[in-house]
Amino acid sequence: MARSQAGESVLARAARVLAAFGHDSRVLTVAEIARRAALPVPTAHRLVAQLLDVGFLERTEGHGVRVGLHLWEIASLGARALDLREAAMPFLEDIHAATRQHTQLTVLDGTDVLVLEWLRAREALPGLRLHAGRRIPAHAAAAGAVLLAHAEARAQEEVLAGPLTRLSDRTPTDPSDLRGLWAHARRRGYAVCDGFVDARATGIAVPVPGRNARPVAAIGVVVPADEARPMELVPALLAAARGIGRALSIPASPG
Amino acid sequence: MARSQAGESVLARAARVLAAFGHDSRVLTVAEIARRAALPVPTAHRLVAQLLDVGFLERTEGHGVRVGLHLWEIASLGARALDLREAAMPFLEDIHAATRQHTQLTVLDGTDVLVLEWLRAREALPGLRLHAGRRIPAHAAAAGAVLLAHAEARAQEEVLAGPLTRLSDRTPTDPSDLRGLWAHARRRGYAVCDGFVDARATGIAVPVPGRNARPVAAIGVVVPADEARPMELVPALLAAARGIGRALSIPASPG
């Protein structure tokens, strides 16, 4: 396999090119990609040309490139995201229709919560930076609390080792506060996080049970903090999470 | 850039490895990947190892690998799919709630229609092989008819050049029939395709208007053929498509 002088593979450098894109930077020039991926401009040019060839990048109408539809198509086969999403979608839609609040499906990935699906509520809190593919530091999210509550000690320690970034005045950044939050979530079976990510928002999350004791995902809603009545929503979320867990344990039909 | 003896780049071979996965083959062994991608097993091994390193593949609990969550995360930034999906989702949800039928968002990609989003109706036609990332030959889909109706002559000719595969007894495979179908869709602004893909199903689609005369996508529903009353659904679809087009022309907020 071809490696650069630094011993990095072509694929590793191509992955850095692709990772240069973000929700605030969906279209980039080659120069911007080179800077963000810390690659020489000629190297970035060559890699971008090859990624365009295989359809992992596309040219935009201007001078930029963006992640290509073909990459999206392959990635939509990502079994974990897809299976979870397929099993969860009917239940998420029910929660969304019943509560008219932002509704999301998330998994723990390292020290972050990764949003797999998000159903936006048009009349609810506007301007929240929520979308599939977004990451939220797990210590700041209600979903993080219910997922870390049941995680291996090693995963918890990795989060506590920080950095425990403060996203709002109310984001917990003290390890003992976080341990308390997780213990509480484990005992109660849900988490309510008031203003941790955004002062206007309360997050409510419950774990989706997996085959063993550990949850495979979390579902939750984000409601306006000033009118949050979480205890009216928790039973519906718990019931939906059980339904999703049951749907996941049924082998998928070949269709 | 490193190239194999055949002059193929590492990235091109890696893309073939990733393209070996499909909706009917979400988990593969390295031997299966080598066979499907027509690569020597040692080459497949090296590429799979590198793709595991960068998170584009993940190991499963058995001896297999599958497309990784990290690839899904990068691909979820694919601007075209994401922008369309975000703009369309509220309208798709309304159609889905109002009709209780399978509802989909599609784009034309070469001679196929690519499904970007699909909302399943639990009580509607069961067993349809519909999911985000699925391709349907454009000549057989209602969405294909409305998209090809407004496509460049070159795109139409590419479809007519075939192969015009027959998916059911009613799939049109005669070029002049297809030209007639497209002319009809252009005049009426919608397409109704009865049994083209599956004898039990009627597809109804309308184009989502773009900035110029060409549609950027199509939306539609799939209903049981024996109870299809398309003309009751077309106005709702047309209104939703206009709403999506309007939402797309509004620059997205940075949030």
Coordinates of C-alpha atoms in Angstrom, one line a residue:
Chain A
M1 CA 0.0 0.0 0.0
A2 CA 1.3 3.4 -0.9
R3 CA 2.4 5.5 2.1
S4 CA 3.6 9.1 2.3
Q5 CA 7.0 9.9 3.8
A6 CA 5.3 10.2 7.2
G7 CA 4.0 6.7 6.8
E8 CA 0.4 7.7 6.3
S9 CA -1.6 5.7 3.8
V10 CA -3.4 7.3 0.9
L11 CA -6.7 6.2 2.5
A12 CA -5.8 8.0 5.8
R13 CA -5.1 11.2 3.9
A14 CA -8.3 10.8 1.8
A15 CA -10.2 10.3 5.1
R16 CA -8.6 13.6 6.3
V17 CA -9.8 15.4 3.2
L18 CA -13.4 14.1 3.7
A19 CA -13.2 15.0 7.4
A20 CA -12.5 18.6 6.5
F21 CA -16.1 19.0 5.6
G22 CA -18.6 19.9 8.3
H23 CA -22.1 21.2 8.8
D24 CA -20.7 24.8 8.7
S25 CA -18.5 24.0 5.8
R26 CA -20.4 21.8 3.3
V27 CA -18.7 23.4 0.3
L28 CA -14.9 23.9 0.3
T29 CA -12.2 24.9 -2.2
V30 CA -9.1 22.8 -2.5
A31 CA -7.1 25.4 -0.7
E32 CA -9.5 25.3 2.2
I33 CA -9.4 21.5 2.3
A34 CA -5.5 21.6 2.3
R35 CA -5.5 24.0 5.2
R36 CA -8.2 22.1 7.2
A37 CA -6.6 18.7 6.5
A38 CA -3.1 20.0 7.1
L39 CA -2.0 18.7 3.7
P40 CA 0.2 20.3 1.0
V41 CA -1.9 22.0 -1.7
P42 CA -0.7 19.7 -4.5
T43 CA -1.5 16.6 -2.4
A44 CA -4.9 17.9 -1.7
H45 CA -5.4 18.6 -5.4
R46 CA -4.5 15.0 -6.3
L47 CA -6.7 13.5 -3.6
V48 CA -9.6 15.7 -4.5
A49 CA -9.3 14.7 -8.1
Q50 CA -9.4 11.0 -7.2
L51 CA -12.3 11.5 -4.8
L52 CA -14.2 13.2 -7.6
D53 CA -13.4 10.3 -9.9
V54 CA -15.0 7.8 -7.5
G55 CA -18.0 10.0 -6.7
F56 CA -17.1 10.6 -3.1
L57 CA -16.9 14.3 -3.8
E58 CA -18.9 16.4 -6.3
R59 CA -18.1 19.7 -7.9
T60 CA -20.5 22.6 -7.0
E61 CA -21.6 25.3 -9.4
G62 CA -18.8 27.6 -8.2
H63 CA -15.2 26.6 -7.6
G64 CA -16.0 24.4 -4.6
V65 CA -16.4 20.7 -4.0
R66 CA -18.7 18.9 -1.5
V67 CA -19.3 15.4 -0.3
G68 CA -20.9 13.4 -3.1
L69 CA -24.1 11.6 -3.5
H70 CA -22.3 8.3 -4.1
L71 CA -20.6 8.4 -0.7
W72 CA -24.0 9.1 0.9
E73 CA -25.4 6.1 -1.0
I74 CA -22.7 3.7 0.3
A75 CA -23.0 5.1 3.7
S76 CA -26.7 4.7 3.8
L77 CA -25.9 1.0 4.0
G78 CA -24.0 1.5 7.3
A79 CA -25.8 -1.3 9.0
R80 CA -25.7 0.1 12.6
A81 CA -27.1 3.5 11.7
L82 CA -29.5 2.1 9.2
D83 CA -30.9 -0.7 11.3
L84 CA -31.3 1.6 14.3
R85 CA -33.0 4.2 12.2
E86 CA -35.3 1.8 10.5
A87 CA -36.4 0.2 13.7
A88 CA -36.8 3.6 15.5
M89 CA -38.4 5.7 12.8
P90 CA -42.1 4.6 13.3
F91 CA -41.7 5.1 17.1
L92 CA -39.9 8.5 16.6
E93 CA -42.7 9.6 14.3
D94 CA -45.3 8.7 16.9
I95 CA -43.5 10.6 19.6
H96 CA -43.0 13.5 17.3
A97 CA -46.7 13.6 16.3
A98 CA -47.9 13.2 19.9
T99 CA -45.5 15.8 21.5
R100 CA -44.9 18.2 18.6
Q101 CA -41.3 18.6 20.0
H102 CA -37.9 18.1 18.5
T103 CA -37.3 14.3 18.6
Q104 CA -34.0 12.6 18.2
L105 CA -32.2 9.2 18.0
T106 CA -28.6 9.1 19.2
V107 CA -25.7 6.8 19.9
L108 CA -22.6 7.1 22.1
D109 CA -19.5 7.4 20.0
G110 CA -16.4 7.9 22.1
T111 CA -17.0 10.9 24.3
D112 CA -19.7 12.3 22.0
V113 CA -23.3 11.6 21.4
L114 CA -23.9 11.3 17.6
V115 CA -27.3 12.3 16.3
L116 CA -28.6 9.5 13.9
E117 CA -32.0 11.0 13.3
W118 CA -33.8 14.2 14.2
L119 CA -37.4 15.1 13.5
R120 CA -37.8 18.8 13.7
A121 CA -40.9 20.3 15.2
R122 CA -41.9 23.4 13.3
E123 CA -43.7 25.1 16.2
A124 CA -41.1 24.2 18.8
L125 CA -37.8 25.8 19.8
P126 CA -36.4 27.5 16.7
G127 CA -32.7 27.9 15.8
L128 CA -31.4 24.8 17.6
R129 CA -28.3 23.3 15.8
L130 CA -29.8 19.9 15.6
H131 CA -29.4 17.6 12.6
A132 CA -28.4 14.0 11.7
G133 CA -24.7 13.7 11.9
R134 CA -24.3 16.3 14.6
R135 CA -22.1 15.5 17.7
I136 CA -22.8 16.8 21.2
P137 CA -20.3 16.2 24.0
A138 CA -21.8 13.3 25.9
H139 CA -21.4 15.1 29.3
A140 CA -23.7 17.9 28.2
A141 CA -26.5 15.8 26.7
A142 CA -29.4 14.0 28.3
A143 CA -28.8 11.2 25.9
G144 CA -25.2 11.1 27.0
A145 CA -26.3 10.7 30.6
V146 CA -28.5 7.7 29.9
L147 CA -25.9 6.1 27.7
L148 CA -23.0 6.7 30.1
A149 CA -25.2 5.5 33.0
H150 CA -24.9 2.0 31.6
A151 CA -21.5 2.3 29.9
E152 CA -18.3 0.5 30.8
A153 CA -16.2 2.3 33.5
R154 CA -13.5 2.9 30.8
A155 CA -16.0 4.9 28.7
Q156 CA -17.1 6.9 31.7
E157 CA -13.5 7.6 32.7
E158 CA -12.7 8.8 29.1
V159 CA -15.4 11.4 29.4
L160 CA -14.4 12.5 32.9
A161 CA -10.8 12.9 31.7
G162 CA -12.2 15.8 29.7
P163 CA -12.1 18.3 28.3
L164 CA -15.5 18.9 30.0
T165 CA -16.4 21.9 27.8
R166 CA -19.0 24.3 29.1
L167 CA -21.8 24.8 26.4
S168 CA -24.0 26.9 28.7
D169 CA -23.9 28.2 32.3
R170 CA -25.6 25.0 33.3
T171 CA -23.4 22.4 31.6
P172 CA -22.0 20.2 34.4
T173 CA -18.2 20.2 34.3
D174 CA -17.5 18.7 37.8
P175 CA -16.7 15.0 37.6
S176 CA -18.6 14.3 40.8
D177 CA -21.7 16.1 39.5
L178 CA -21.5 14.0 36.4
R179 CA -21.1 10.7 38.4
G180 CA -24.2 11.8 40.3
L181 CA -26.1 12.5 37.1
W182 CA -25.3 9.1 35.7
A183 CA -26.2 7.3 38.9
H184 CA -29.5 9.1 38.9
A185 CA -30.1 8.2 35.3
R186 CA -29.3 4.6 36.0
R187 CA -31.7 4.4 38.9
R188 CA -34.6 6.3 37.3
G189 CA -34.2 5.0 33.7
Y190 CA -34.3 8.5 32.2
A191 CA -32.4 11.8 32.3
V192 CA -33.8 15.4 32.3
C193 CA -31.1 18.0 31.5
D194 CA -32.3 21.6 32.0
G195 CA -30.3 24.1 30.0
F196 CA -27.1 22.0 29.7
V197 CA -26.7 22.6 25.9
D198 CA -28.7 25.8 25.5
A199 CA -30.3 27.9 28.2
R200 CA -33.7 27.8 26.4
A201 CA -33.9 24.0 26.1
T202 CA -34.5 21.0 28.3
G203 CA -33.4 17.6 27.0
I204 CA -35.2 14.5 28.1
A205 CA -33.8 11.1 27.1
V206 CA -34.3 7.4 27.7
P207 CA -32.1 4.4 26.7
V208 CA -33.1 1.9 24.0
P209 CA -32.5 -1.5 25.5
G210 CA -30.0 -3.8 23.7
R211 CA -29.6 -7.6 23.8
N212 CA -27.4 -7.4 26.9
A213 CA -27.6 -4.9 29.7
R214 CA -26.2 -2.0 27.7
P215 CA -28.4 0.3 25.7
V216 CA -27.8 0.4 21.9
A217 CA -29.0 4.0 21.5
A218 CA -31.0 6.7 23.2
I219 CA -34.2 8.5 22.1
G220 CA -35.3 11.8 23.4
V221 CA -37.0 15.2 22.9
V222 CA -35.8 18.7 23.3
V223 CA -38.5 21.0 24.7
P224 CA -38.6 24.8 25.7
A225 CA -37.1 25.1 29.2
D226 CA -39.9 27.5 30.3
E227 CA -42.7 25.1 29.6
A228 CA -41.0 21.8 30.1
R229 CA -43.1 19.2 32.0
P230 CA -40.8 16.3 31.5
M231 CA -42.8 13.8 33.6
E232 CA -45.6 14.0 31.1
L233 CA -43.2 12.9 28.4
V234 CA -41.1 10.2 30.1
P235 CA -43.7 7.4 30.0
A236 CA -44.2 7.9 26.2
L237 CA -40.4 7.8 25.6
L238 CA -39.9 4.7 27.8
A239 CA -42.7 2.9 25.9
A240 CA -41.3 3.9 22.5
A241 CA -37.8 2.8 23.6
R242 CA -39.1 -0.6 24.5
G243 CA -40.8 -0.9 21.2
I244 CA -37.6 0.0 19.3
G245 CA -35.6 -2.5 21.3
R246 CA -38.2 -5.2 20.5
A247 CA -38.1 -4.2 16.8
L248 CA -34.3 -4.5 16.7
S249 CA -34.3 -8.0 18.1
I250 CA -36.5 -9.3 15.2
P251 CA -34.2 -10.4 12.4
A252 CA -34.8 -8.1 9.4
S253 CA -36.6 -9.7 6.4
P254 CA -34.4 -9.9 3.3
G255 CA -36.7 -7.3 1.6
Chain B
M1 CA -0.5 8.7 -6.1
A2 CA 0.0 5.0 -5.8
R3 CA -1.4 2.9 -8.6
S4 CA -1.7 -0.8 -9.1
Q5 CA -0.3 -2.5 -12.1
A6 CA -3.6 -1.9 -13.9
G7 CA -3.2 1.8 -13.3
E8 CA -6.0 1.9 -10.8
S9 CA -5.6 4.2 -7.8
V10 CA -5.8 3.0 -4.2
L11 CA -8.9 5.1 -3.8
A12 CA -10.6 3.6 -6.8
R13 CA -10.0 0.1 -5.4
A14 CA -11.2 1.2 -2.0
A15 CA -14.3 2.6 -3.6
R16 CA -14.9 -0.9 -5.2
V17 CA -14.5 -2.4 -1.7
L18 CA -17.1 -0.1 -0.3
A19 CA -19.4 -0.6 -3.3
A20 CA -19.4 -4.3 -2.6
F21 CA -21.9 -3.7 0.2
G22 CA -25.5 -3.6 -0.6
H23 CA -28.9 -3.6 1.1
D24 CA -28.9 -7.4 0.7
S25 CA -25.3 -7.7 1.8
R26 CA -24.7 -5.3 4.7
V27 CA -22.2 -7.6 6.4
L28 CA -19.5 -9.3 4.3
T29 CA -16.3 -11.3 5.0
V30 CA -13.1 -10.2 3.3
A31 CA -13.3 -13.2 1.0
E32 CA -16.8 -12.1 -0.1
I33 CA -15.5 -8.5 -0.6
A34 CA -12.6 -9.8 -2.8
R35 CA -15.0 -11.7 -4.9
R36 CA -17.6 -9.0 -5.3
A37 CA -15.0 -6.3 -6.0
A38 CA -12.9 -8.6 -8.3
L39 CA -9.8 -8.0 -6.2
P40 CA -7.1 -10.5 -5.1
V41 CA -7.8 -11.6 -1.5
P42 CA -4.5 -10.1 -0.1
T43 CA -5.3 -6.7 -1.7
A44 CA -8.8 -6.9 -0.3
H45 CA -7.3 -7.7 3.1
R46 CA -5.0 -4.7 3.0
L47 CA -7.7 -2.3 1.9
V48 CA -10.2 -3.6 4.5
A49 CA -7.5 -3.1 7.2
Q50 CA -7.0 0.5 6.1
L51 CA -10.7 1.2 5.8
L52 CA -11.1 -0.2 9.3
D53 CA -8.3 2.2 10.5
V54 CA -10.1 5.3 9.2
G55 CA -13.5 4.2 10.5
F56 CA -15.0 3.7 7.0
L57 CA -15.6 0.1 7.9
E58 CA -16.4 -1.5 11.2
R59 CA -16.0 -5.1 12.5
T60 CA -19.2 -7.0 13.4
E61 CA -19.5 -9.4 16.2
G62 CA -18.8 -12.3 13.9
H63 CA -16.1 -12.5 11.2
G64 CA -17.6 -9.8 9.0
V65 CA -17.2 -6.1 8.4
R66 CA -19.8 -3.5 7.5
V67 CA -19.9 0.1 6.5
G68 CA -18.8 2.2 9.4
L69 CA -20.6 4.9 11.4
H70 CA -17.8 7.4 10.6
L71 CA -18.5 7.1 6.9
W72 CA -22.1 7.7 7.6
E73 CA -21.2 10.7 9.6
I74 CA -19.2 12.3 6.8
A75 CA -21.7 11.4 4.2
S76 CA -24.5 12.9 6.2
L77 CA -22.8 16.2 5.3
G78 CA -23.4 15.5 1.6
A79 CA -24.9 18.9 0.8
R80 CA -27.2 17.9 -2.0
A81 CA -28.9 15.0 -0.2
L82 CA -28.9 16.9 3.2
D83 CA -30.3 20.2 1.9
L84 CA -33.0 18.4 0.0
R85 CA -33.8 16.2 2.9
E86 CA -34.0 19.0 5.4
A87 CA -36.1 21.1 3.2
A88 CA -38.4 18.3 2.3
M89 CA -38.8 16.5 5.6
P90 CA -41.6 18.7 7.1
F91 CA -43.6 18.4 3.9
L92 CA -43.0 14.7 3.5
E93 CA -44.2 14.2 7.1
D94 CA -47.4 16.2 6.4
I95 CA -48.1 14.1 3.3
H96 CA -47.3 10.9 5.2
A97 CA -49.6 11.9 8.1
A98 CA -52.4 13.0 5.8
T99 CA -52.3 10.0 3.4
R100 CA -51.0 7.2 5.6
Q101 CA -49.1 5.9 2.5
H102 CA -45.5 5.2 1.8
T103 CA -43.9 8.6 1.0
Q104 CA -40.6 9.2 -0.7
L105 CA -38.1 11.8 -1.9
T106 CA -36.0 10.9 -4.9
V107 CA -33.4 12.4 -7.3
L108 CA -32.4 11.4 -10.8
D109 CA -28.9 9.9 -10.8
G110 CA -27.8 8.7 -14.3
T111 CA -30.5 6.2 -15.5
D112 CA -31.7 5.5 -12.0
V113 CA -33.9 7.2 -9.4
L114 CA -32.1 7.3 -6.1
V115 CA -34.3 7.2 -3.0
L116 CA -33.1 9.9 -0.5
E117 CA -35.8 9.5 2.0
W118 CA -38.7 7.2 2.6
L119 CA -41.3 7.3 5.2
R120 CA -42.9 4.0 5.7
A121 CA -46.7 3.7 6.3
R122 CA -47.3 0.9 8.8
E123 CA -50.8 0.0 7.5
A124 CA -50.0 0.4 3.8
L125 CA -48.5 -2.0 1.3
P126 CA -46.2 -4.4 3.2
G127 CA -43.0 -5.9 1.9
L128 CA -42.0 -3.2 -0.6
R129 CA -38.3 -3.0 -1.0
L130 CA -38.1 0.7 -0.3
H131 CA -35.4 2.5 1.7
A132 CA -33.1 5.5 1.6
G133 CA -30.3 4.6 -0.7
R134 CA -32.3 2.3 -3.0
R135 CA -32.1 2.7 -6.7
I136 CA -35.0 2.1 -9.1
P137 CA -34.5 2.2 -12.9
A138 CA -35.8 5.6 -13.9
H139 CA -38.0 4.2 -16.8
A140 CA -40.0 2.1 -14.3
A141 CA -40.7 4.7 -11.6
A142 CA -43.3 7.5 -11.5
A143 CA -40.5 9.7 -10.1
G144 CA -38.4 8.8 -13.1
A145 CA -41.2 9.9 -15.4
V146 CA -41.5 13.4 -13.9
L147 CA -37.8 13.9 -13.6
L148 CA -37.1 12.7 -17.2
A149 CA -40.0 14.8 -18.5
H150 CA -37.9 17.9 -17.8
A151 CA -34.4 16.4 -18.3
E152 CA -31.9 17.2 -21.0
A153 CA -32.4 15.2 -24.2
R154 CA -29.0 13.5 -23.5
A155 CA -30.3 12.1 -20.2
Q156 CA -33.5 10.9 -21.8
E157 CA -31.5 9.2 -24.6
E158 CA -29.2 7.5 -22.1
V159 CA -32.3 5.9 -20.5
L160 CA -33.8 4.9 -23.9
A161 CA -30.5 3.3 -24.9
G162 CA -31.3 0.8 -22.2
P163 CA -31.3 -1.8 -20.9
L164 CA -35.0 -1.2 -20.3
T165 CA -35.4 -3.9 -17.7
R166 CA -38.8 -5.3 -17.0
L167 CA -39.6 -5.2 -13.3
S168 CA -43.2 -6.4 -13.7
D169 CA -45.6 -7.2 -16.6
R170 CA -46.5 -3.5 -16.8
T171 CA -43.1 -2.0 -16.9
P172 CA -42.9 0.1 -20.1
T173 CA -39.9 -1.0 -22.2
D174 CA -40.8 0.5 -25.6
P175 CA -39.0 3.8 -26.2
S176 CA -42.0 5.4 -27.9
D177 CA -44.2 4.4 -24.9
L178 CA -41.7 6.1 -22.6
R179 CA -41.5 9.2 -24.7
G180 CA -45.3 9.4 -24.5
L181 CA -45.2 8.9 -20.7
W182 CA -42.7 11.7 -20.3
A183 CA -44.6 14.1 -22.6
H184 CA -47.7 13.4 -20.6
A185 CA -45.9 14.0 -17.3
R186 CA -44.6 17.3 -18.6
R187 CA -48.0 18.5 -19.7
R188 CA -49.8 17.4 -16.6
G189 CA -47.2 18.1 -14.0
Y190 CA -47.4 14.7 -12.4
A191 CA -47.1 10.9 -13.2
V192 CA -49.2 8.0 -12.2
C193 CA -47.6 4.6 -12.8
D194 CA -49.8 1.6 -12.2
G195 CA -47.9 -1.6 -11.5
F196 CA -44.7 -0.6 -13.2
V197 CA -42.4 -1.7 -10.3
D198 CA -44.8 -4.1 -8.5
A199 CA -48.2 -5.3 -9.7
R200 CA -49.7 -4.5 -6.3
A201 CA -48.5 -0.9 -6.2
T202 CA -49.3 2.4 -8.0
G203 CA -46.7 5.2 -7.8
I204 CA -47.7 8.8 -8.0
A205 CA -45.0 11.5 -8.3
V206 CA -44.6 15.2 -8.8
P207 CA -41.4 17.2 -9.5
V208 CA -39.9 19.6 -6.9
P209 CA -39.2 22.8 -8.8
G210 CA -35.6 24.1 -8.9
R211 CA -34.2 27.5 -9.6
N212 CA -34.3 27.0 -13.3
A213 CA -36.8 25.0 -15.4
R214 CA -35.4 21.7 -14.2
P215 CA -36.8 19.9 -11.1
V216 CA -34.2 19.2 -8.4
A217 CA -36.0 16.2 -7.0
A218 CA -39.4 14.4 -7.0
I219 CA -41.7 13.5 -4.2
G220 CA -44.3 10.8 -4.3
V221 CA -46.4 8.2 -2.7
V222 CA -46.8 4.4 -3.3
V223 CA -50.4 3.2 -2.8
P224 CA -52.1 -0.2 -3.2
A225 CA -53.1 -0.5 -6.9
D226 CA -56.5 -1.9 -6.0
E227 CA -57.5 1.2 -4.0
A228 CA -55.5 3.9 -5.7
R229 CA -57.4 7.1 -6.3
P230 CA -54.5 9.2 -7.5
M231 CA -56.4 12.3 -8.3
E232 CA -57.2 12.7 -4.6
L233 CA -53.5 12.8 -3.8
V234 CA -52.0 14.8 -6.7
P235 CA -53.0 18.3 -5.4
A236 CA -51.5 17.6 -2.0
L237 CA -48.3 16.4 -3.6
L238 CA -48.1 19.4 -5.9
A239 CA -48.6 21.8 -3.0
A240 CA -46.0 20.1 -0.9
A241 CA -43.5 20.1 -3.9
R242 CA -44.0 23.9 -4.2
G243 CA -43.4 24.3 -0.5
I244 CA -40.1 22.3 -0.7
G245 CA -39.0 24.3 -3.7
R246 CA -39.6 27.6 -1.8
A247 CA -37.8 26.2 1.3
L248 CA -34.8 25.3 -0.9
S249 CA -34.5 28.8 -2.3
I250 CA -34.2 30.4 1.1
P251 CA -30.5 30.5 2.2
A252 CA -30.0 28.2 5.1
S253 CA -29.3 29.9 8.5
P254 CA -25.9 29.1 9.9
G255 CA -27.5 27.2 12.7

